[in-house]
Amino acid sequence: MRSPLAAALLLTSSASLALGQGFYESCFRTWELGYHHNSNFVVARCPSTPASSAPAPPPNNTAVPAAGGNVTSAIDLLDCLKNTEGVLEPGRLGHAFYSCQDCVASTTDATISCQCRNSHNDYLPTSLDLDTVITNNNGILGCFDLPG
């Protein structure tokens, strides 16, 4: 029987893992930020089967068909991010872009940078590593329990 502390630590570890699985490395380190109807989307082309689960080549070095393939997928960041006093944060169905603007995607990592409004109506610069929020689940981008 687990102690309450052990159960709490296990739950915390599982939640952290689920939130921070990332997409950037598994999606070939390329992504785009799309904009449509007052929302920002992450679009990426990702393998539908992780490389670690691809079958090993046979001993005679004959070719093995690729496991899965590549899938282009998108996730609406309104579903994934919230604005807390001018700071972008992970937030399920957070609707950050009702109060954030001028968002740009990094070309060297998975960072999004925006200007987000606080309660004083000031727009503040803020950035967030989307790899801490967005996952690649067999080629489909997602966040929290929401698929793209």
PDB file of C-alpha atoms in Angstrom:
ATOM      1  CA  MET A   1       0.000   0.000   0.000  1.00  0.00           C
ATOM      2  CA  ARG A   2       1.363   3.422  -0.938  1.00  0.00           C
ATOM      3  CA  SER A   3       1.632   6.207   1.551  1.00  0.00           C
ATOM      4  CA  PRO A   4      -0.284   9.429   0.805  1.00  0.00           C
ATOM      5  CA  LEU A   5       3.057  11.190   0.206  1.00  0.00           C
ATOM      6  CA  ALA A   6       4.197   8.560  -2.313  1.00  0.00           C
ATOM      7  CA  ALA A   7       0.860   8.768  -4.121  1.00  0.00           C
ATOM      8  CA  ALA A   8       1.093  12.575  -4.251  1.00  0.00           C
ATOM      9  CA  LEU A   9       4.654  12.431  -5.619  1.00  0.00           C
ATOM     10  CA  LEU A  10       3.625   9.885  -8.243  1.00  0.00           C
ATOM     11  CA  LEU A  11       0.685  12.047  -9.296  1.00  0.00           C
ATOM     12  CA  THR A  12       2.906  15.150  -9.486  1.00  0.00           C
ATOM     13  CA  SER A  13       5.513  13.299 -11.563  1.00  0.00           C
ATOM     14  CA  SER A  14       2.872  11.985 -13.960  1.00  0.00           C
ATOM     15  CA  ALA A  15       1.325  15.434 -14.411  1.00  0.00           C
ATOM     16  CA  SER A  16       4.726  16.984 -15.114  1.00  0.00           C
ATOM     17  CA  LEU A  17       5.556  14.299 -17.644  1.00  0.00           C
ATOM     18  CA  ALA A  18       2.231  14.686 -19.420  1.00  0.00           C
ATOM     19  CA  LEU A  19       2.628  18.451 -19.638  1.00  0.00           C
ATOM     20  CA  GLY A  20       6.252  18.510 -20.768  1.00  0.00           C
ATOM     21  CA  GLN A  21       6.552  15.731 -23.352  1.00  0.00           C
ATOM     22  CA  GLY A  22       7.387  18.154 -26.141  1.00  0.00           C
ATOM     23  CA  PHE A  23       7.089  18.099 -29.897  1.00  0.00           C
ATOM     24  CA  TYR A  24      10.090  20.043 -31.171  1.00  0.00           C
ATOM     25  CA  GLU A  25      12.729  17.293 -31.317  1.00  0.00           C
ATOM     26  CA  SER A  26      10.325  14.613 -32.535  1.00  0.00           C
ATOM     27  CA  CYS A  27       8.946  16.887 -35.284  1.00  0.00           C
ATOM     28  CA  PHE A  28      12.284  17.468 -37.010  1.00  0.00           C
ATOM     29  CA  ARG A  29      12.898  20.774 -35.173  1.00  0.00           C
ATOM     30  CA  THR A  30      10.651  22.642 -37.587  1.00  0.00           C
ATOM     31  CA  TRP A  31       7.307  24.275 -36.964  1.00  0.00           C
ATOM     32  CA  GLU A  32       5.290  27.260 -38.100  1.00  0.00           C
ATOM     33  CA  LEU A  33       3.022  29.684 -36.349  1.00  0.00           C
ATOM     34  CA  GLY A  34      -0.212  30.174 -38.270  1.00  0.00           C
ATOM     35  CA  TYR A  35      -2.822  32.859 -37.652  1.00  0.00           C
ATOM     36  CA  HIS A  36      -6.529  32.562 -38.459  1.00  0.00           C
ATOM     37  CA  HIS A  37      -9.638  34.204 -36.967  1.00  0.00           C
ATOM     38  CA  ASN A  38      -7.906  35.803 -33.959  1.00  0.00           C
ATOM     39  CA  SER A  39      -6.057  32.640 -33.015  1.00  0.00           C
ATOM     40  CA  ASN A  40      -2.546  31.281 -33.389  1.00  0.00           C
ATOM     41  CA  PHE A  41      -1.886  27.718 -34.493  1.00  0.00           C
ATOM     42  CA  VAL A  42       1.236  25.601 -34.310  1.00  0.00           C
ATOM     43  CA  VAL A  43       1.685  23.598 -37.501  1.00  0.00           C
ATOM     44  CA  ALA A  44       4.325  20.862 -37.722  1.00  0.00           C
ATOM     45  CA  ARG A  45       5.131  17.769 -39.748  1.00  0.00           C
ATOM     46  CA  CYS A  46       5.821  14.891 -37.373  1.00  0.00           C
ATOM     47  CA  PRO A  47       6.445  11.157 -37.674  1.00  0.00           C
ATOM     48  CA  SER A  48       3.368   9.068 -37.023  1.00  0.00           C
ATOM     49  CA  THR A  49       5.471   6.447 -35.258  1.00  0.00           C
ATOM     50  CA  PRO A  50       8.338   7.454 -32.977  1.00  0.00           C
ATOM     51  CA  ALA A  51      11.747   6.308 -34.225  1.00  0.00           C
ATOM     52  CA  SER A  52      12.263   4.282 -31.044  1.00  0.00           C
ATOM     53  CA  SER A  53       9.325   2.026 -31.965  1.00  0.00           C
ATOM     54  CA  ALA A  54      10.355   1.469 -35.586  1.00  0.00           C
ATOM     55  CA  PRO A  55      11.273  -2.146 -36.329  1.00  0.00           C
ATOM     56  CA  ALA A  56      14.948  -3.076 -36.338  1.00  0.00           C
ATOM     57  CA  PRO A  57      16.404  -3.947 -39.750  1.00  0.00           C
ATOM     58  CA  PRO A  58      16.607  -7.668 -40.484  1.00  0.00           C
ATOM     59  CA  PRO A  59      20.026  -9.339 -40.176  1.00  0.00           C
ATOM     60  CA  ASN A  60      20.484  -9.630 -43.962  1.00  0.00           C
ATOM     61  CA  ASN A  61      20.292  -5.803 -44.351  1.00  0.00           C
ATOM     62  CA  THR A  62      17.258  -5.912 -46.635  1.00  0.00           C
ATOM     63  CA  ALA A  63      15.210  -2.733 -46.619  1.00  0.00           C
ATOM     64  CA  VAL A  64      12.414  -2.373 -44.104  1.00  0.00           C
ATOM     65  CA  PRO A  65       9.417  -0.206 -44.992  1.00  0.00           C
ATOM     66  CA  ALA A  66       9.211   2.890 -42.821  1.00  0.00           C
ATOM     67  CA  ALA A  67       7.000   2.471 -39.787  1.00  0.00           C
ATOM     68  CA  GLY A  68       4.172   4.936 -40.154  1.00  0.00           C
ATOM     69  CA  GLY A  69       5.024   8.073 -42.060  1.00  0.00           C
ATOM     70  CA  ASN A  70       4.918  11.805 -41.581  1.00  0.00           C
ATOM     71  CA  VAL A  71       1.768  13.680 -40.652  1.00  0.00           C
ATOM     72  CA  THR A  72       1.128  17.421 -40.893  1.00  0.00           C
ATOM     73  CA  SER A  73      -0.892  18.463 -37.876  1.00  0.00           C
ATOM     74  CA  ALA A  74      -1.976  21.714 -36.212  1.00  0.00           C
ATOM     75  CA  ILE A  75      -3.093  22.697 -32.727  1.00  0.00           C
ATOM     76  CA  ASP A  76      -5.004  25.857 -31.836  1.00  0.00           C
ATOM     77  CA  LEU A  77      -3.050  27.628 -29.103  1.00  0.00           C
ATOM     78  CA  LEU A  78      -6.302  29.045 -27.692  1.00  0.00           C
ATOM     79  CA  ASP A  79      -6.728  25.513 -26.349  1.00  0.00           C
ATOM     80  CA  CYS A  80      -3.253  25.431 -24.789  1.00  0.00           C
ATOM     81  CA  LEU A  81      -2.234  28.834 -23.417  1.00  0.00           C
ATOM     82  CA  LYS A  82      -3.553  31.467 -21.045  1.00  0.00           C
ATOM     83  CA  ASN A  83      -2.549  35.052 -20.337  1.00  0.00           C
ATOM     84  CA  THR A  84      -2.000  35.775 -16.649  1.00  0.00           C
ATOM     85  CA  GLU A  85      -1.339  39.481 -16.105  1.00  0.00           C
ATOM     86  CA  GLY A  86       0.613  39.810 -19.341  1.00  0.00           C
ATOM     87  CA  VAL A  87       2.480  36.504 -19.042  1.00  0.00           C
ATOM     88  CA  LEU A  88       1.874  33.542 -21.377  1.00  0.00           C
ATOM     89  CA  GLU A  89       1.420  30.316 -19.416  1.00  0.00           C
ATOM     90  CA  PRO A  90       0.214  26.787 -20.104  1.00  0.00           C
ATOM     91  CA  GLY A  91      -3.545  26.693 -19.613  1.00  0.00           C
ATOM     92  CA  ARG A  92      -6.126  24.216 -20.885  1.00  0.00           C
ATOM     93  CA  LEU A  93      -8.690  26.205 -22.921  1.00  0.00           C
ATOM     94  CA  GLY A  94      -6.953  29.378 -21.700  1.00  0.00           C
ATOM     95  CA  HIS A  95      -7.872  31.596 -24.700  1.00  0.00           C
ATOM     96  CA  ALA A  96      -4.678  33.657 -24.378  1.00  0.00           C
ATOM     97  CA  PHE A  97      -4.986  35.340 -27.751  1.00  0.00           C
ATOM     98  CA  TYR A  98      -8.053  37.322 -26.845  1.00  0.00           C
ATOM     99  CA  SER A  99      -5.585  39.520 -24.931  1.00  0.00           C
ATOM    100  CA  CYS A 100      -2.258  38.865 -26.716  1.00  0.00           C
ATOM    101  CA  GLN A 101      -1.020  40.179 -30.046  1.00  0.00           C
ATOM    102  CA  ASP A 102       1.999  40.421 -32.357  1.00  0.00           C
ATOM    103  CA  CYS A 103       3.070  36.827 -31.739  1.00  0.00           C
ATOM    104  CA  VAL A 104       6.152  35.481 -33.513  1.00  0.00           C
ATOM    105  CA  ALA A 105       7.755  32.050 -33.689  1.00  0.00           C
ATOM    106  CA  SER A 106      11.404  31.426 -32.940  1.00  0.00           C
ATOM    107  CA  THR A 107      13.462  29.972 -35.766  1.00  0.00           C
ATOM    108  CA  THR A 108      15.899  28.202 -33.417  1.00  0.00           C
ATOM    109  CA  ASP A 109      13.650  26.492 -30.851  1.00  0.00           C
ATOM    110  CA  ALA A 110       9.988  26.096 -29.862  1.00  0.00           C
ATOM    111  CA  THR A 111       9.541  29.552 -28.328  1.00  0.00           C
ATOM    112  CA  ILE A 112       6.581  31.814 -29.041  1.00  0.00           C
ATOM    113  CA  SER A 113       6.902  35.508 -28.156  1.00  0.00           C
ATOM    114  CA  CYS A 114       3.929  37.875 -27.884  1.00  0.00           C
ATOM    115  CA  GLN A 115       2.726  41.122 -26.397  1.00  0.00           C
ATOM    116  CA  CYS A 116       0.062  40.285 -23.784  1.00  0.00           C
ATOM    117  CA  ARG A 117      -2.236  42.688 -21.958  1.00  0.00           C
ATOM    118  CA  ASN A 118      -2.340  42.881 -18.170  1.00  0.00           C
ATOM    119  CA  SER A 119      -5.164  44.207 -15.981  1.00  0.00           C
ATOM    120  CA  HIS A 120      -3.854  47.790 -16.425  1.00  0.00           C
ATOM    121  CA  ASN A 121      -4.305  47.453 -20.222  1.00  0.00           C
ATOM    122  CA  ASP A 122      -0.536  47.557 -20.738  1.00  0.00           C
ATOM    123  CA  TYR A 123       0.933  45.149 -23.292  1.00  0.00           C
ATOM    124  CA  LEU A 124       3.996  43.361 -21.956  1.00  0.00           C
ATOM    125  CA  PRO A 125       6.536  41.265 -23.857  1.00  0.00           C
ATOM    126  CA  THR A 126       6.298  37.593 -22.918  1.00  0.00           C
ATOM    127  CA  SER A 127       7.692  34.305 -24.233  1.00  0.00           C
ATOM    128  CA  LEU A 128       6.980  30.647 -23.637  1.00  0.00           C
ATOM    129  CA  ASP A 129       8.717  27.436 -24.679  1.00  0.00           C
ATOM    130  CA  LEU A 130       5.907  25.549 -26.422  1.00  0.00           C
ATOM    131  CA  ASP A 131       7.812  22.306 -25.933  1.00  0.00           C
ATOM    132  CA  THR A 132       6.621  22.415 -22.312  1.00  0.00           C
ATOM    133  CA  VAL A 133       2.992  22.427 -23.471  1.00  0.00           C
ATOM    134  CA  ILE A 134       2.594  20.777 -26.884  1.00  0.00           C
ATOM    135  CA  THR A 135       2.995  17.056 -27.442  1.00  0.00           C
ATOM    136  CA  ASN A 136       3.459  14.827 -30.480  1.00  0.00           C
ATOM    137  CA  ASN A 137       1.192  11.820 -30.099  1.00  0.00           C
ATOM    138  CA  ASN A 138       1.874   9.528 -33.044  1.00  0.00           C
ATOM    139  CA  GLY A 139       2.126  12.474 -35.436  1.00  0.00           C
ATOM    140  CA  ILE A 140      -0.777  14.483 -34.001  1.00  0.00           C
ATOM    141  CA  LEU A 141       0.009  17.644 -32.061  1.00  0.00           C
ATOM    142  CA  GLY A 142      -1.894  18.162 -28.846  1.00  0.00           C
ATOM    143  CA  CYS A 143      -1.903  19.832 -25.453  1.00  0.00           C
ATOM    144  CA  PHE A 144      -3.259  18.604 -22.162  1.00  0.00           C
ATOM    145  CA  ASP A 145      -5.837  15.999 -23.254  1.00  0.00           C
ATOM    146  CA  LEU A 146      -6.819  17.884 -26.427  1.00  0.00           C
ATOM    147  CA  PRO A 147      -5.734  16.630 -29.866  1.00  0.00           C
ATOM    148  CA  GLY A 148      -4.920  19.018 -32.684  1.00  0.00           C
TER     149      GLY A 148
END
